[in-house]
CSV table of C-alpha atoms in Angstrom, one decimal:
chain,number,residue,atom,x,y,z
A,7,UNK,CA,32.3,45.7,-2.4
A,8,UNK,CA,29.5,47.9,-1.4
A,9,UNK,CA,28.7,48.4,1.9
A,10,UNK,CA,25.1,46.6,1.9
A,11,UNK,CA,26.4,43.5,0.1
A,12,UNK,CA,28.9,43.0,3.1
A,13,UNK,CA,26.2,43.4,5.8
A,14,UNK,CA,23.6,40.9,3.9
A,15,UNK,CA,26.9,38.6,3.6
A,16,UNK,CA,27.4,39.0,7.1
A,17,UNK,CA,23.0,38.5,7.9
A,18,UNK,CA,23.2,35.3,5.6
A,19,UNK,CA,26.6,34.2,7.7
A,20,UNK,CA,24.7,35.2,10.7
A,21,UNK,CA,22.4,32.9,9.8
A,22,UNK,CA,23.9,30.1,9.2
A,23,UNK,CA,26.0,29.8,12.5
A,24,UNK,CA,22.4,30.3,14.3
A,25,UNK,CA,21.1,27.5,12.4
A,26,UNK,CA,23.6,24.7,12.2
A,27,UNK,CA,24.0,25.5,8.7
A,28,UNK,CA,21.6,25.2,5.6
A,29,UNK,CA,19.1,22.5,5.6
A,30,UNK,CA,19.9,19.1,5.0
A,31,UNK,CA,19.1,17.7,1.6
A,32,UNK,CA,16.1,15.5,1.4
A,33,UNK,CA,17.1,12.0,1.7
A,34,UNK,CA,18.2,10.0,-2.6
A,35,UNK,CA,17.6,6.5,-0.9
A,36,UNK,CA,14.6,5.1,1.5
A,37,UNK,CA,16.5,4.7,5.2
A,38,UNK,CA,15.0,2.2,7.0
A,39,UNK,CA,16.6,2.8,10.4
A,40,UNK,CA,17.0,0.4,12.9
A,41,UNK,CA,14.0,0.3,16.0
A,42,UNK,CA,12.0,-2.6,17.9
A,43,UNK,CA,9.5,-3.6,18.3
A,44,UNK,CA,8.4,-1.8,15.0
A,45,UNK,CA,5.4,0.5,15.2
A,46,UNK,CA,2.0,-1.1,13.5
A,47,UNK,CA,0.3,2.5,14.2
A,48,UNK,CA,0.6,4.8,11.7
A,49,UNK,CA,0.5,7.6,14.1
A,50,UNK,CA,2.9,6.6,16.2
A,51,UNK,CA,6.1,8.7,17.4
A,52,UNK,CA,7.9,6.2,16.2
A,53,UNK,CA,7.4,8.1,13.2
A,54,UNK,CA,8.5,11.4,13.8
A,55,UNK,CA,12.1,11.2,13.3
A,56,UNK,CA,12.7,8.8,10.4
A,57,UNK,CA,13.8,9.8,7.4
A,58,UNK,CA,10.8,11.5,5.0
A,59,UNK,CA,11.4,9.9,1.5
A,60,UNK,CA,9.1,11.6,-1.5
A,61,UNK,CA,8.7,8.9,-3.9
A,62,UNK,CA,7.3,10.7,-8.0
A,63,UNK,CA,4.3,8.4,-9.4
A,64,UNK,CA,3.8,7.9,-13.0
A,65,UNK,CA,0.8,6.6,-14.5
A,66,UNK,CA,0.7,3.4,-15.6
A,67,UNK,CA,-0.2,3.7,-19.5
A,68,UNK,CA,2.0,0.1,-20.2
A,69,UNK,CA,-0.3,-2.5,-20.3
A,70,UNK,CA,-4.5,-2.6,-20.5
A,71,UNK,CA,-6.6,-1.2,-18.9
A,72,UNK,CA,-3.8,2.1,-18.7
A,73,UNK,CA,-4.3,4.9,-16.8
A,74,UNK,CA,-4.1,8.0,-18.8
A,75,UNK,CA,-5.3,11.0,-16.4
A,76,UNK,CA,-2.7,11.9,-13.7
A,77,UNK,CA,-4.1,11.9,-9.7
A,78,UNK,CA,-1.9,11.2,-6.7
A,79,UNK,CA,1.5,12.6,-8.0
A,80,UNK,CA,4.1,11.4,-5.6
A,81,UNK,CA,4.0,9.3,-1.8
A,82,UNK,CA,5.8,10.5,1.0
A,83,UNK,CA,7.9,6.6,2.5
A,84,UNK,CA,9.4,6.3,6.3
A,85,UNK,CA,10.8,3.1,7.1
A,86,UNK,CA,11.7,1.3,10.3
A,87,UNK,CA,13.5,-2.4,10.9
A,88,UNK,CA,14.3,-4.4,13.2
A,89,UNK,CA,16.4,-6.5,11.5
A,90,UNK,CA,14.4,-9.2,10.8
A,91,UNK,CA,11.1,-7.1,9.1
A,92,UNK,CA,10.9,-4.1,7.7
A,93,UNK,CA,7.6,-1.7,8.2
A,94,UNK,CA,6.2,0.5,5.6
A,95,UNK,CA,4.2,4.2,6.4
A,96,UNK,CA,3.3,5.4,3.1
A,97,UNK,CA,1.0,8.3,3.0
A,98,UNK,CA,0.0,10.2,-0.1
A,99,UNK,CA,-2.9,13.3,-0.6
A,100,UNK,CA,-6.4,11.9,-0.9
A,101,UNK,CA,-9.2,13.7,0.4
A,102,UNK,CA,-12.1,10.9,-0.5
A,103,UNK,CA,-12.5,7.8,1.9
A,104,UNK,CA,-13.0,5.6,-0.5
A,105,UNK,CA,-13.8,1.6,1.9
A,106,UNK,CA,-16.8,0.9,1.1
A,107,UNK,CA,-17.4,-2.2,-1.8
A,108,UNK,CA,-20.7,-2.2,-4.4
A,109,UNK,CA,-21.5,-1.6,-7.5
A,110,UNK,CA,-19.1,1.0,-9.1
A,111,UNK,CA,-17.3,1.7,-6.3
A,112,UNK,CA,-13.8,1.2,-6.3
A,113,UNK,CA,-11.7,0.5,-3.5
A,114,UNK,CA,-8.1,3.1,-2.4
A,115,UNK,CA,-5.1,1.0,-1.4
A,116,UNK,CA,-1.5,0.5,-2.2
A,117,UNK,CA,1.7,-1.6,-2.3
A,118,UNK,CA,5.3,-1.5,-1.9
A,119,UNK,CA,6.7,-4.3,-4.2
A,120,UNK,CA,10.5,-5.7,-3.3
A,121,UNK,CA,12.8,-7.9,-5.8
A,122,UNK,CA,12.8,-11.7,-4.2
A,123,UNK,CA,17.0,-11.5,-4.7
A,124,UNK,CA,19.2,-8.8,-4.0
A,125,UNK,CA,21.3,-8.4,-6.8
A,126,UNK,CA,22.6,-5.6,-8.8
A,127,UNK,CA,20.2,-6.1,-11.6
A,128,UNK,CA,16.8,-5.8,-10.3
A,129,UNK,CA,14.1,-6.8,-12.8
A,130,UNK,CA,11.4,-4.2,-14.5
A,131,UNK,CA,9.9,-2.3,-11.7
A,132,UNK,CA,6.2,-3.5,-13.9
A,133,UNK,CA,6.4,-6.2,-11.5
A,134,UNK,CA,9.4,-8.0,-12.3
A,135,UNK,CA,10.4,-10.6,-15.1
A,136,UNK,CA,9.7,-13.8,-16.6
A,137,UNK,CA,11.8,-16.1,-13.9
A,138,UNK,CA,12.5,-12.8,-12.2
A,139,UNK,CA,9.8,-12.5,-9.8
A,140,UNK,CA,8.7,-9.7,-7.3
A,141,UNK,CA,6.8,-9.8,-3.9
A,142,UNK,CA,4.2,-7.6,-3.9
A,143,UNK,CA,2.3,-6.2,-0.4
A,144,UNK,CA,-0.7,-5.2,-1.3
A,145,UNK,CA,-3.2,-3.0,1.7
A,146,UNK,CA,-6.8,-2.1,0.6
A,147,UNK,CA,-9.3,0.7,2.4
A,148,UNK,CA,-12.3,-1.9,1.5
A,149,UNK,CA,-10.4,-4.6,3.3
A,150,UNK,CA,-9.5,-2.3,6.5
A,151,UNK,CA,-13.2,-1.0,7.2
A,152,UNK,CA,-14.1,-5.0,7.4
A,153,UNK,CA,-10.7,-5.5,9.1
A,154,UNK,CA,-12.1,-2.2,11.6
A,155,UNK,CA,-15.5,-3.8,12.2
A,156,UNK,CA,-17.7,-3.3,9.5
A,157,UNK,CA,-20.2,-6.1,9.0
A,158,UNK,CA,-20.2,-8.2,5.8
A,159,UNK,CA,-23.5,-8.2,4.8
A,160,UNK,CA,-26.2,-6.2,2.8
A,161,UNK,CA,-27.9,-4.1,5.5
A,162,UNK,CA,-24.3,-3.0,6.4
A,163,UNK,CA,-23.5,-1.5,3.0
A,164,UNK,CA,-27.0,-0.4,1.7
A,165,UNK,CA,-28.7,0.8,4.7
A,166,UNK,CA,-31.6,1.6,3.1
A,167,UNK,CA,-32.1,-1.9,1.3
A,168,UNK,CA,-35.3,-4.0,2.4
A,169,UNK,CA,-33.9,-7.2,2.4
A,170,UNK,CA,-37.1,-9.8,2.8
A,171,UNK,CA,-35.0,-12.9,1.5
A,172,UNK,CA,-31.3,-13.9,1.4
A,173,UNK,CA,-29.5,-16.9,0.6
A,174,UNK,CA,-26.8,-15.8,3.5
A,175,UNK,CA,-29.8,-14.7,5.8
A,176,UNK,CA,-31.4,-17.4,5.2
A,177,UNK,CA,-32.8,-18.9,8.4
A,178,UNK,CA,-33.5,-22.5,7.5
A,179,UNK,CA,-30.1,-24.1,7.3
A,180,UNK,CA,-28.6,-24.4,10.6
A,181,UNK,CA,-25.8,-22.2,11.3
A,182,UNK,CA,-22.4,-23.3,10.7
A,183,UNK,CA,-23.9,-26.6,8.5
A,184,UNK,CA,-22.4,-28.5,5.6
A,185,UNK,CA,-26.0,-27.4,3.9
A,186,UNK,CA,-25.9,-23.6,4.8
A,187,UNK,CA,-22.2,-23.4,3.7
A,188,UNK,CA,-22.9,-25.2,0.0
A,189,UNK,CA,-26.2,-22.3,0.3
A,190,UNK,CA,-23.9,-19.6,0.5
A,191,UNK,CA,-20.9,-20.9,-2.0
A,192,UNK,CA,-23.5,-21.1,-4.4
A,193,UNK,CA,-24.1,-17.4,-4.1
A,194,UNK,CA,-21.0,-16.6,-3.6
A,195,UNK,CA,-19.3,-17.7,-7.1
A,196,UNK,CA,-15.7,-15.7,-6.3
A,197,UNK,CA,-15.5,-17.9,-3.1
A,198,UNK,CA,-16.9,-20.8,-4.8
A,199,UNK,CA,-13.6,-20.4,-7.1
A,200,UNK,CA,-10.9,-19.7,-4.0
A,201,UNK,CA,-10.8,-16.3,-5.0
A,202,UNK,CA,-8.5,-14.5,-2.5
A,203,UNK,CA,-9.7,-11.2,-2.7
A,204,UNK,CA,-13.6,-12.2,-1.5
A,205,UNK,CA,-14.3,-11.7,1.7
A,206,UNK,CA,-14.4,-12.3,4.8
A,207,UNK,CA,-10.8,-10.0,5.8
A,208,UNK,CA,-9.2,-10.6,9.4
A,209,UNK,CA,-6.1,-8.8,7.8
A,210,UNK,CA,-5.8,-6.1,5.4
A,211,UNK,CA,-3.2,-6.7,3.2
A,212,UNK,CA,-2.4,-9.5,1.1
A,213,UNK,CA,1.5,-10.9,0.2
A,214,UNK,CA,1.6,-11.8,-4.3
A,215,UNK,CA,3.9,-12.7,-6.5
A,216,UNK,CA,4.8,-11.4,-9.5
A,217,UNK,CA,6.3,-12.3,-12.9
A,218,UNK,CA,5.5,-9.4,-15.1
A,219,UNK,CA,2.5,-7.3,-16.1
A,220,UNK,CA,-1.2,-10.1,-16.0
A,221,UNK,CA,1.6,-12.3,-14.0
A,222,UNK,CA,0.0,-11.5,-10.1
A,223,UNK,CA,-1.1,-14.4,-8.2
A,224,UNK,CA,-1.2,-15.0,-4.4
A,225,UNK,CA,2.1,-16.2,-2.7
A,226,UNK,CA,1.5,-19.7,-0.4
A,227,UNK,CA,0.5,-17.8,2.7
A,228,UNK,CA,0.0,-14.3,3.9
A,229,UNK,CA,2.7,-13.4,6.4
A,230,UNK,CA,2.5,-8.9,6.0
A,231,UNK,CA,0.5,-7.2,8.5
A,232,UNK,CA,-1.1,-3.3,7.9
A,233,UNK,CA,-3.0,-1.1,8.8
A,234,UNK,CA,-4.6,2.4,7.8
A,235,UNK,CA,-6.0,5.8,8.4
A,236,UNK,CA,-7.8,8.5,6.6
A,237,UNK,CA,-7.9,12.1,7.4
A,238,UNK,CA,-9.3,14.9,5.9
A,239,UNK,CA,-5.5,15.1,4.2
A,240,UNK,CA,-5.3,11.7,2.3
A,241,UNK,CA,-4.4,8.0,4.0
A,242,UNK,CA,-1.3,7.1,6.1
A,243,UNK,CA,-0.8,2.9,6.2
A,244,UNK,CA,2.2,1.1,8.1
A,245,UNK,CA,2.9,-2.5,5.3
A,246,UNK,CA,5.5,-4.4,7.7
A,247,UNK,CA,7.1,-7.2,6.0
A,248,UNK,CA,9.6,-10.2,6.8
A,249,UNK,CA,12.9,-8.7,5.4
A,250,UNK,CA,14.2,-9.7,1.9
A,251,UNK,CA,16.5,-12.8,1.5
A,252,UNK,CA,20.1,-12.0,1.6
A,253,UNK,CA,19.6,-8.2,3.0
A,254,UNK,CA,21.3,-7.9,6.3
A,255,UNK,CA,22.3,-4.5,8.7
A,256,UNK,CA,24.3,-2.3,6.1
A,257,UNK,CA,22.7,-3.3,2.4
A,258,UNK,CA,20.4,-2.0,-0.5
A,259,UNK,CA,18.2,-3.6,-2.3
A,260,UNK,CA,15.5,-1.6,-4.7
A,261,UNK,CA,11.3,-0.6,-3.7
A,262,UNK,CA,8.8,0.4,-5.8
A,263,UNK,CA,5.4,1.9,-4.6
A,264,UNK,CA,2.2,2.2,-6.0
A,265,UNK,CA,-1.0,4.0,-5.0
A,266,UNK,CA,-4.9,3.7,-6.6
A,267,UNK,CA,-7.7,5.9,-5.9
A,268,UNK,CA,-11.1,4.8,-5.5
A,269,UNK,CA,-12.5,8.1,-6.3
A,270,UNK,CA,-10.8,7.8,-9.6
A,271,UNK,CA,-12.2,4.7,-10.1
A,272,UNK,CA,-8.3,3.6,-10.4
A,273,UNK,CA,-8.2,-0.4,-10.2
A,274,UNK,CA,-6.4,-3.5,-10.8
A,275,UNK,CA,-3.7,-1.9,-13.4
A,276,UNK,CA,-5.5,1.1,-13.4
A,277,UNK,CA,-3.0,2.8,-10.9
A,278,UNK,CA,-0.2,5.0,-10.0
A,279,UNK,CA,3.3,3.8,-9.3
A,280,UNK,CA,7.0,4.8,-9.2
A,281,UNK,CA,9.7,3.8,-10.7
A,282,UNK,CA,12.3,1.6,-8.7
A,283,UNK,CA,13.9,3.3,-5.8
A,284,UNK,CA,17.1,2.5,-3.6
A,285,UNK,CA,16.1,1.0,-0.1
A,286,UNK,CA,19.1,1.3,2.4
A,287,UNK,CA,18.6,-1.2,5.7
A,288,UNK,CA,20.3,1.1,8.0
A,289,UNK,CA,22.7,-0.2,10.3
């Protein structure tokens, strides 16, 4: 062995000793570390020392409307649990902030999906299968901006618009009266039909249930919560929901993620998604 090789090996050994050995490999699963109380702020210090899992995202090109051009290639995932509830923090690159509704506008969004039943044989990651449902917690930037104080009015969405008369703002009907509510529904067909996607919103998330593509529907009640924040780099969103039934500390299940970029006109099935990822509820 020549002198240069001996010196190189000695330097490598010294470096390993100083740094405590080679860097740890990234986790192969999402690890929900124990923490109480759970942070609902994406920027909370509690997230700093939480294991980070990088979930690769793929095109949803299996059912219509398909996404044929890739956008978001990965999402960084952290998780914490207090034994009853689990919080996920999702981070992805997105330089544009798409949080205002309107014609031709699409919302940034993300979702977390878990199988309803804890078992080794999980349903298909494409939103479950018949009689094998999945639970989805869905967050939208549109809703976040509304919860943060954006008024749900024409003037707020289109500052340069001039309004001579608008049914929602008609002064001829007493505010809160039955006549005013009937008039509001007449000019808001989504609300009149019970469309759960319509505003106004009290929280930026909705709980959904699905048994395969095209079967998604609102859950009986939304019990999850969420909070998103945008920077020049992208979105950071916390989604907090009850633990799936049967998932105990030390137990495992699967989880999947989805991301929509409004600037790329992604909506509904047109999205980037992950496959199932192992999820460990750490003791």
